[in-house]
PDB file of C-alpha atoms and ligand atoms in Angstrom:
ATOM      1  CA  MET A  26      -1.505   9.215  19.705  1.00  0.00           C
ATOM      2  CA  VAL A  27       1.650  11.086  18.928  1.00  0.00           C
ATOM      3  CA  GLU A  28       4.095   8.284  19.103  1.00  0.00           C
ATOM      4  CA  ARG A  29       1.870   5.425  17.537  1.00  0.00           C
ATOM      5  CA  GLN A  30      -0.439   6.965  15.053  1.00  0.00           C
ATOM      6  CA  ILE A  31       1.756  10.570  14.165  1.00  0.00           C
ATOM      7  CA  ALA A  32       5.109  10.339  14.373  1.00  0.00           C
ATOM      8  CA  ALA A  33       4.976   6.149  13.394  1.00  0.00           C
ATOM      9  CA  ARG A  34       3.277   7.661  10.121  1.00  0.00           C
ATOM     10  CA  GLY A  35       6.116   9.704   9.146  1.00  0.00           C
ATOM     11  CA  ILE A  36       5.267  13.578  10.880  1.00  0.00           C
ATOM     12  CA  GLY A  37       8.507  14.265  12.040  1.00  0.00           C
ATOM     13  CA  ASP A  38       8.551  18.059  12.601  1.00  0.00           C
ATOM     14  CA  GLN A  39       8.965  18.346  16.602  1.00  0.00           C
ATOM     15  CA  ARG A  40       7.736  21.219  16.831  1.00  0.00           C
ATOM     16  CA  VAL A  41       4.618  19.872  14.983  1.00  0.00           C
ATOM     17  CA  LEU A  42       4.508  16.807  17.574  1.00  0.00           C
ATOM     18  CA  ALA A  43       5.375  18.973  20.852  1.00  0.00           C
ATOM     19  CA  ALA A  44       2.198  20.901  19.831  1.00  0.00           C
ATOM     20  CA  MET A  45       0.079  17.797  18.855  1.00  0.00           C
ATOM     21  CA  ARG A  46       1.515  16.502  22.694  1.00  0.00           C
ATOM     22  CA  ALA A  47       0.174  19.694  24.545  1.00  0.00           C
ATOM     23  CA  VAL A  48      -3.095  20.117  23.224  1.00  0.00           C
ATOM     24  CA  PRO A  49      -5.987  19.099  25.371  1.00  0.00           C
ATOM     25  CA  ARG A  50      -7.762  17.525  22.126  1.00  0.00           C
ATOM     26  CA  HIS A  51     -10.297  15.868  24.424  1.00  0.00           C
ATOM     27  CA  ARG A  52     -11.479  19.802  25.726  1.00  0.00           C
ATOM     28  CA  PHE A  53     -12.459  20.206  21.720  1.00  0.00           C
ATOM     29  CA  VAL A  54     -14.687  16.919  20.791  1.00  0.00           C
ATOM     30  CA  GLY A  55     -18.715  16.854  20.707  1.00  0.00           C
ATOM     31  CA  GLU A  56     -20.652  16.518  23.950  1.00  0.00           C
ATOM     32  CA  GLY A  57     -20.546  12.634  25.212  1.00  0.00           C
ATOM     33  CA  HIS A  58     -16.684  12.006  23.063  1.00  0.00           C
ATOM     34  CA  ALA A  59     -14.488  13.325  25.429  1.00  0.00           C
ATOM     35  CA  ALA A  60     -13.157   9.037  25.977  1.00  0.00           C
ATOM     36  CA  ARG A  61     -12.561   8.808  22.371  1.00  0.00           C
ATOM     37  CA  ALA A  62     -11.223  12.158  22.314  1.00  0.00           C
ATOM     38  CA  TYR A  63      -7.367  10.368  21.404  1.00  0.00           C
ATOM     39  CA  GLU A  64      -8.364   7.532  19.046  1.00  0.00           C
ATOM     40  CA  ASP A  65      -7.148   7.397  15.670  1.00  0.00           C
ATOM     41  CA  HIS A  66     -10.503   8.528  13.812  1.00  0.00           C
ATOM     42  CA  PRO A  67     -12.638  12.207  13.050  1.00  0.00           C
ATOM     43  CA  LEU A  68     -15.026  12.775  15.815  1.00  0.00           C
ATOM     44  CA  PRO A  69     -18.426  14.602  15.528  1.00  0.00           C
ATOM     45  CA  ILE A  70     -18.513  18.163  17.509  1.00  0.00           C
ATOM     46  CA  GLY A  71     -22.293  19.313  16.170  1.00  0.00           C
ATOM     47  CA  HIS A  72     -24.087  20.645  13.323  1.00  0.00           C
ATOM     48  CA  GLY A  73     -23.374  17.653  11.083  1.00  0.00           C
ATOM     49  CA  GLN A  74     -19.491  18.676  11.220  1.00  0.00           C
ATOM     50  CA  THR A  75     -16.225  16.702  12.580  1.00  0.00           C
ATOM     51  CA  ILE A  76     -12.872  17.084  14.165  1.00  0.00           C
ATOM     52  CA  SER A  77     -10.347  15.769  11.919  1.00  0.00           C
ATOM     53  CA  GLN A  78      -8.417  13.201  12.849  1.00  0.00           C
ATOM     54  CA  PRO A  79      -4.912  13.696  14.616  1.00  0.00           C
ATOM     55  CA  TYR A  80      -2.915  11.974  12.236  1.00  0.00           C
ATOM     56  CA  ILE A  81      -4.418  14.773   9.692  1.00  0.00           C
ATOM     57  CA  VAL A  82      -4.199  17.458  11.710  1.00  0.00           C
ATOM     58  CA  ALA A  83      -0.611  16.816  12.357  1.00  0.00           C
ATOM     59  CA  LEU A  84       0.125  15.963   8.595  1.00  0.00           C
ATOM     60  CA  MET A  85      -1.523  19.630   7.428  1.00  0.00           C
ATOM     61  CA  THR A  86       0.327  21.442  10.048  1.00  0.00           C
ATOM     62  CA  GLU A  87       3.516  19.943   9.020  1.00  0.00           C
ATOM     63  CA  LEU A  88       2.833  20.756   5.399  1.00  0.00           C
ATOM     64  CA  LEU A  89       2.763  24.989   6.696  1.00  0.00           C
ATOM     65  CA  GLU A  90       5.917  24.725   8.217  1.00  0.00           C
ATOM     66  CA  PRO A  91       4.718  27.105  10.887  1.00  0.00           C
ATOM     67  CA  ARG A  92       7.319  29.586  11.982  1.00  0.00           C
ATOM     68  CA  ALA A  93       7.784  31.618  15.447  1.00  0.00           C
ATOM     69  CA  GLU A  94       6.665  35.262  12.895  1.00  0.00           C
ATOM     70  CA  HIS A  95       3.822  33.536  10.693  1.00  0.00           C
ATOM     71  CA  ARG A  96       0.363  34.438  10.085  1.00  0.00           C
ATOM     72  CA  VAL A  97      -2.119  31.860   9.793  1.00  0.00           C
ATOM     73  CA  LEU A  98      -5.479  32.181   7.875  1.00  0.00           C
ATOM     74  CA  GLU A  99      -7.740  29.010   8.591  1.00  0.00           C
ATOM     75  CA  VAL A 100     -11.221  28.508   7.032  1.00  0.00           C
ATOM     76  CA  GLY A 101     -13.540  26.044   8.860  1.00  0.00           C
ATOM     77  CA  THR A 102     -12.994  26.533  12.834  1.00  0.00           C
ATOM     78  CA  GLY A 103     -14.995  24.103  13.299  1.00  0.00           C
ATOM     79  CA  SER A 104     -14.215  22.447  17.602  1.00  0.00           C
ATOM     80  CA  GLY A 105     -11.054  24.728  17.598  1.00  0.00           C
ATOM     81  CA  TYR A 106      -8.808  22.334  17.274  1.00  0.00           C
ATOM     82  CA  GLN A 107      -6.865  22.577  14.557  1.00  0.00           C
ATOM     83  CA  ALA A 108      -6.325  26.458  15.826  1.00  0.00           C
ATOM     84  CA  ALA A 109      -5.057  25.412  19.033  1.00  0.00           C
ATOM     85  CA  VAL A 110      -2.667  23.406  17.135  1.00  0.00           C
ATOM     86  CA  LEU A 111      -1.295  26.306  15.104  1.00  0.00           C
ATOM     87  CA  SER A 112      -1.202  28.541  18.451  1.00  0.00           C
ATOM     88  CA  PRO A 113       1.916  28.056  19.771  1.00  0.00           C
ATOM     89  CA  LEU A 114       3.787  27.305  16.475  1.00  0.00           C
ATOM     90  CA  VAL A 115       3.500  30.973  14.973  1.00  0.00           C
ATOM     91  CA  ALA A 116       2.578  34.544  15.479  1.00  0.00           C
ATOM     92  CA  GLU A 117      -1.311  34.999  15.170  1.00  0.00           C
ATOM     93  CA  VAL A 118      -3.930  32.631  14.015  1.00  0.00           C
ATOM     94  CA  TYR A 119      -6.511  33.939  12.373  1.00  0.00           C
ATOM     95  CA  THR A 120     -10.093  31.567  11.677  1.00  0.00           C
ATOM     96  CA  ILE A 121     -13.371  32.020  10.029  1.00  0.00           C
ATOM     97  CA  GLU A 122     -16.104  29.174  10.783  1.00  0.00           C
ATOM     98  CA  ILE A 123     -19.901  29.778   8.446  1.00  0.00           C
ATOM     99  CA  VAL A 124     -21.807  27.794  11.356  1.00  0.00           C
ATOM    100  CA  GLU A 125     -22.124  30.884  13.968  1.00  0.00           C
ATOM    101  CA  PRO A 126     -22.338  29.137  17.530  1.00  0.00           C
ATOM    102  CA  LEU A 127     -19.172  26.404  16.591  1.00  0.00           C
ATOM    103  CA  ALA A 128     -17.410  29.608  16.036  1.00  0.00           C
ATOM    104  CA  ARG A 129     -18.621  30.871  19.432  1.00  0.00           C
ATOM    105  CA  ARG A 130     -18.133  27.574  21.569  1.00  0.00           C
ATOM    106  CA  ALA A 131     -14.138  27.631  19.504  1.00  0.00           C
ATOM    107  CA  ALA A 132     -13.797  30.777  20.908  1.00  0.00           C
ATOM    108  CA  LYS A 133     -14.997  30.494  24.517  1.00  0.00           C
ATOM    109  CA  VAL A 134     -12.372  26.792  24.578  1.00  0.00           C
ATOM    110  CA  LEU A 135      -9.461  28.668  22.624  1.00  0.00           C
ATOM    111  CA  ASP A 136     -10.253  31.253  25.595  1.00  0.00           C
ATOM    112  CA  GLU A 137     -10.568  29.229  28.658  1.00  0.00           C
ATOM    113  CA  LEU A 138      -7.363  27.397  27.612  1.00  0.00           C
ATOM    114  CA  GLY A 139      -5.284  30.563  26.882  1.00  0.00           C
ATOM    115  CA  TYR A 140      -4.876  30.339  23.840  1.00  0.00           C
ATOM    116  CA  ASP A 141      -4.870  34.268  22.930  1.00  0.00           C
ATOM    117  CA  ASN A 142      -3.101  34.646  19.735  1.00  0.00           C
ATOM    118  CA  VAL A 143      -5.714  33.106  18.017  1.00  0.00           C
ATOM    119  CA  THR A 144      -8.686  34.966  16.423  1.00  0.00           C
ATOM    120  CA  VAL A 145     -11.918  33.677  15.556  1.00  0.00           C
ATOM    121  CA  ARG A 146     -14.738  35.067  13.489  1.00  0.00           C
ATOM    122  CA  ALA A 147     -18.052  33.716  12.213  1.00  0.00           C
ATOM    123  CA  GLY A 148     -18.674  34.291   8.417  1.00  0.00           C
ATOM    124  CA  ASP A 149     -17.807  32.689   5.471  1.00  0.00           C
ATOM    125  CA  GLY A 150     -14.411  32.699   4.886  1.00  0.00           C
ATOM    126  CA  TYR A 151     -14.535  31.537   1.233  1.00  0.00           C
ATOM    127  CA  ALA A 152     -13.241  35.385   0.290  1.00  0.00           C
ATOM    128  CA  GLY A 153     -10.356  34.756   3.012  1.00  0.00           C
ATOM    129  CA  TRP A 154     -10.523  37.395   5.453  1.00  0.00           C
ATOM    130  CA  PRO A 155      -8.782  40.587   3.027  1.00  0.00           C
ATOM    131  CA  GLU A 156      -8.452  42.568   6.353  1.00  0.00           C
ATOM    132  CA  HIS A 157      -5.559  40.567   7.443  1.00  0.00           C
ATOM    133  CA  ALA A 158      -4.130  39.385   4.510  1.00  0.00           C
ATOM    134  CA  PRO A 159      -1.185  38.666   3.265  1.00  0.00           C
ATOM    135  CA  PHE A 160      -0.755  35.355   5.073  1.00  0.00           C
ATOM    136  CA  ASP A 161       1.800  33.055   5.347  1.00  0.00           C
ATOM    137  CA  SER A 162      -0.001  30.371   4.953  1.00  0.00           C
ATOM    138  CA  ILE A 163      -3.339  29.001   4.527  1.00  0.00           C
ATOM    139  CA  ILE A 164      -5.066  26.033   6.275  1.00  0.00           C
ATOM    140  CA  VAL A 165      -8.266  24.842   5.074  1.00  0.00           C
ATOM    141  CA  THR A 166     -10.304  22.322   6.558  1.00  0.00           C
ATOM    142  CA  ALA A 167     -13.511  21.975   4.260  1.00  0.00           C
ATOM    143  CA  ALA A 168     -13.427  21.099   1.078  1.00  0.00           C
ATOM    144  CA  PRO A 169     -14.841  23.130  -1.306  1.00  0.00           C
ATOM    145  CA  ASP A 170     -14.710  21.946  -5.412  1.00  0.00           C
ATOM    146  CA  ARG A 171     -12.186  24.383  -6.511  1.00  0.00           C
ATOM    147  CA  VAL A 172      -9.234  26.177  -5.011  1.00  0.00           C
ATOM    148  CA  PRO A 173     -10.921  29.509  -3.926  1.00  0.00           C
ATOM    149  CA  GLU A 174      -8.922  32.406  -6.439  1.00  0.00           C
ATOM    150  CA  ALA A 175      -9.228  34.933  -3.196  1.00  0.00           C
ATOM    151  CA  LEU A 176      -7.268  32.155  -0.796  1.00  0.00           C
ATOM    152  CA  VAL A 177      -4.414  32.023  -3.242  1.00  0.00           C
ATOM    153  CA  GLU A 178      -4.337  35.796  -3.708  1.00  0.00           C
ATOM    154  CA  GLN A 179      -4.382  36.742  -0.234  1.00  0.00           C
ATOM    155  CA  LEU A 180      -1.362  34.167   0.192  1.00  0.00           C
ATOM    156  CA  ARG A 181       2.382  35.794   0.322  1.00  0.00           C
ATOM    157  CA  PRO A 182       4.644  35.365  -1.695  1.00  0.00           C
ATOM    158  CA  GLY A 183       7.159  32.287  -0.741  1.00  0.00           C
ATOM    159  CA  GLY A 184       3.723  31.084   1.199  1.00  0.00           C
ATOM    160  CA  ARG A 185       2.187  27.801   1.494  1.00  0.00           C
ATOM    161  CA  MET A 186      -1.663  26.466   1.458  1.00  0.00           C
ATOM    162  CA  VAL A 187      -2.749  23.362   2.260  1.00  0.00           C
ATOM    163  CA  ILE A 188      -6.489  22.613   0.889  1.00  0.00           C
ATOM    164  CA  PRO A 189      -8.596  19.582   0.778  1.00  0.00           C
ATOM    165  CA  VAL A 190     -10.240  20.070  -3.212  1.00  0.00           C
ATOM    166  CA  GLY A 191     -13.031  17.571  -4.226  1.00  0.00           C
ATOM    167  CA  PRO A 192     -16.628  17.004  -4.966  1.00  0.00           C
ATOM    168  CA  VAL A 193     -18.948  16.568  -2.530  1.00  0.00           C
ATOM    169  CA  HIS A 194     -18.977  13.188   0.195  1.00  0.00           C
ATOM    170  CA  ALA A 195     -16.649  11.564  -2.591  1.00  0.00           C
ATOM    171  CA  LEU A 196     -12.442  11.031  -1.652  1.00  0.00           C
ATOM    172  CA  GLN A 197     -10.859  14.465  -1.965  1.00  0.00           C
ATOM    173  CA  GLU A 198      -7.227  15.073  -2.790  1.00  0.00           C
ATOM    174  CA  LEU A 199      -5.429  17.124   0.347  1.00  0.00           C
ATOM    175  CA  ARG A 200      -3.140  19.744  -2.292  1.00  0.00           C
ATOM    176  CA  LEU A 201      -0.467  22.055  -1.236  1.00  0.00           C
ATOM    177  CA  ILE A 202      -0.359  25.010  -2.904  1.00  0.00           C
ATOM    178  CA  GLU A 203       3.149  27.265  -3.037  1.00  0.00           C
ATOM    179  CA  LYS A 204       3.617  30.269  -4.167  1.00  0.00           C
ATOM    180  CA  ALA A 205       6.923  31.185  -4.909  1.00  0.00           C
ATOM    181  CA  ALA A 206       8.423  34.663  -4.481  1.00  0.00           C
ATOM    182  CA  ASP A 207       7.630  35.698  -8.210  1.00  0.00           C
ATOM    183  CA  GLY A 208       4.167  35.057  -7.480  1.00  0.00           C
ATOM    184  CA  THR A 209       4.050  31.766  -9.690  1.00  0.00           C
ATOM    185  CA  VAL A 210       1.782  29.455  -8.081  1.00  0.00           C
ATOM    186  CA  THR A 211       2.556  25.699  -8.011  1.00  0.00           C
ATOM    187  CA  ASP A 212      -0.129  22.893  -6.936  1.00  0.00           C
ATOM    188  CA  THR A 213       0.791  19.083  -5.867  1.00  0.00           C
ATOM    189  CA  MET A 214      -1.377  16.109  -4.674  1.00  0.00           C
ATOM    190  CA  VAL A 215      -0.386  14.788  -1.528  1.00  0.00           C
ATOM    191  CA  ALA A 216      -3.320  12.184   0.037  1.00  0.00           C
ATOM    192  CA  PRO A 217      -6.389  11.351  -0.636  1.00  0.00           C
ATOM    193  CA  VAL A 218      -8.705  12.463   2.186  1.00  0.00           C
ATOM    194  CA  ARG A 219     -12.123  12.977   3.233  1.00  0.00           C
ATOM    195  CA  PHE A 220     -13.272  16.386   4.477  1.00  0.00           C
ATOM    196  CA  VAL A 221     -16.993  18.135   4.918  1.00  0.00           C
ATOM    197  CA  PRO A 222     -18.043  20.276   2.056  1.00  0.00           C
ATOM    198  CA  MET A 223     -17.133  24.225   2.153  1.00  0.00           C
ATOM    199  CA  THR A 224     -20.404  25.890   1.777  1.00  0.00           C
ATOM    200  CA  GLY A 225     -21.050  29.716   1.559  1.00  0.00           C
ATOM    201  CA  GLY A 226     -19.807  30.915  -1.541  1.00  0.00           C
ATOM    202  CA  ALA A 227     -18.374  27.723  -2.691  1.00  0.00           C
ATOM    203  CA  SER A 228     -21.560  25.897  -2.761  1.00  0.00           C
ATOM    204  CA  LEU A 229     -22.539  28.265  -5.613  1.00  0.00           C
ATOM    205  CA  VAL A 230     -19.947  27.301  -7.863  1.00  0.00           C
ATOM    206  CA  ARG A 231     -20.719  23.926  -7.710  1.00  0.00           C
TER     207      ARG A 231
HETATM  208  N1  SAH B 327     -10.846  22.497  11.982  1.00  0.00           N
HETATM  209  C1  SAH B 327     -11.856  22.231  12.406  1.00  0.00           C
HETATM  210  C2  SAH B 327     -12.380  20.974  11.775  1.00  0.00           C
HETATM  211  C3  SAH B 327     -13.686  21.509  11.101  1.00  0.00           C
HETATM  212  S1  SAH B 327     -14.714  20.594   9.831  1.00  0.00           S
HETATM  213  C4  SAH B 327     -11.509  21.281  13.877  1.00  0.00           C
HETATM  214  O1  SAH B 327     -10.128  21.621  14.419  1.00  0.00           O
HETATM  215  O2  SAH B 327     -12.371  21.033  14.662  1.00  0.00           O
HETATM  216  C5  SAH B 327     -15.128  21.667   8.877  1.00  0.00           C
HETATM  217  C6  SAH B 327     -15.441  23.040   9.153  1.00  0.00           C
HETATM  218  O3  SAH B 327     -15.643  24.100   7.891  1.00  0.00           O
HETATM  219  C7  SAH B 327     -16.960  22.943   9.232  1.00  0.00           C
HETATM  220  O4  SAH B 327     -17.362  23.178  11.231  1.00  0.00           O
HETATM  221  C8  SAH B 327     -17.915  23.849   9.010  1.00  0.00           C
HETATM  222  O5  SAH B 327     -18.843  24.211   9.274  1.00  0.00           O
HETATM  223  C9  SAH B 327     -16.723  24.738   7.670  1.00  0.00           C
HETATM  224  N2  SAH B 327     -16.768  25.658   7.147  1.00  0.00           N
HETATM  225  C10 SAH B 327     -17.479  25.189   5.755  1.00  0.00           C
HETATM  226  N3  SAH B 327     -18.058  25.849   5.144  1.00  0.00           N
HETATM  227  C11 SAH B 327     -17.421  27.092   5.509  1.00  0.00           C
HETATM  228  C12 SAH B 327     -16.595  28.078   4.759  1.00  0.00           C
HETATM  229  N4  SAH B 327     -17.333  28.989   3.709  1.00  0.00           N
HETATM  230  N5  SAH B 327     -16.343  29.712   5.420  1.00  0.00           N
HETATM  231  C13 SAH B 327     -16.235  29.162   7.023  1.00  0.00           C
HETATM  232  N6  SAH B 327     -16.330  27.652   7.565  1.00  0.00           N
HETATM  233  C14 SAH B 327     -16.518  26.899   6.733  1.00  0.00           C
END
């Protein structure tokens, strides 16, 4: 998976590649899909949600430029796979999932596998997680119509956010939001992607 799907497409961060090799993806995919867990596409995880294609997980992780001392927020825990990939790369991962049974299952799998720097919460991540802000980086794995203001606010100066933005069930843009030391925010389009829509507070502004 790592050589053919990820390194071959230009992901060069060795720490990210090592994390992608180490995490047992078959433990996170939906029931009955374990045999296909390492294939080059997204897979169902139940409740109408999906675990992203391995390459997209690696790309988003690399864009965050994770460092050992970082505190990261993820919106859209889903299976917990992305959080598991981040776990060995940073100090702490805070992850929020709006579908409670998914949050519970992800927390259980992450716990069983010993990813003990990951904290899972069931709830709406549209407003971020103010109690643990500011974050060195934020990764959003469900697509809102526009970048939620609260998430930009909870990004530390010097921080990076990776987020798919765009209309429901259409092609979205993966964007890199960078907050400079002086607070200036820049927004760069990285790639066209397709994610499930962000629900909760995000759906009120559509
Ligand atoms: N990162 C996940 C993929 C998740 S798919 C993984 O590695 O498996 C996107 C997830 O975002 C879905 O589980 C969906 O329920 C969740 N989601 C959608 N809107 C949300 C919101 N407002 N707050 C938190 N989670 C949300």
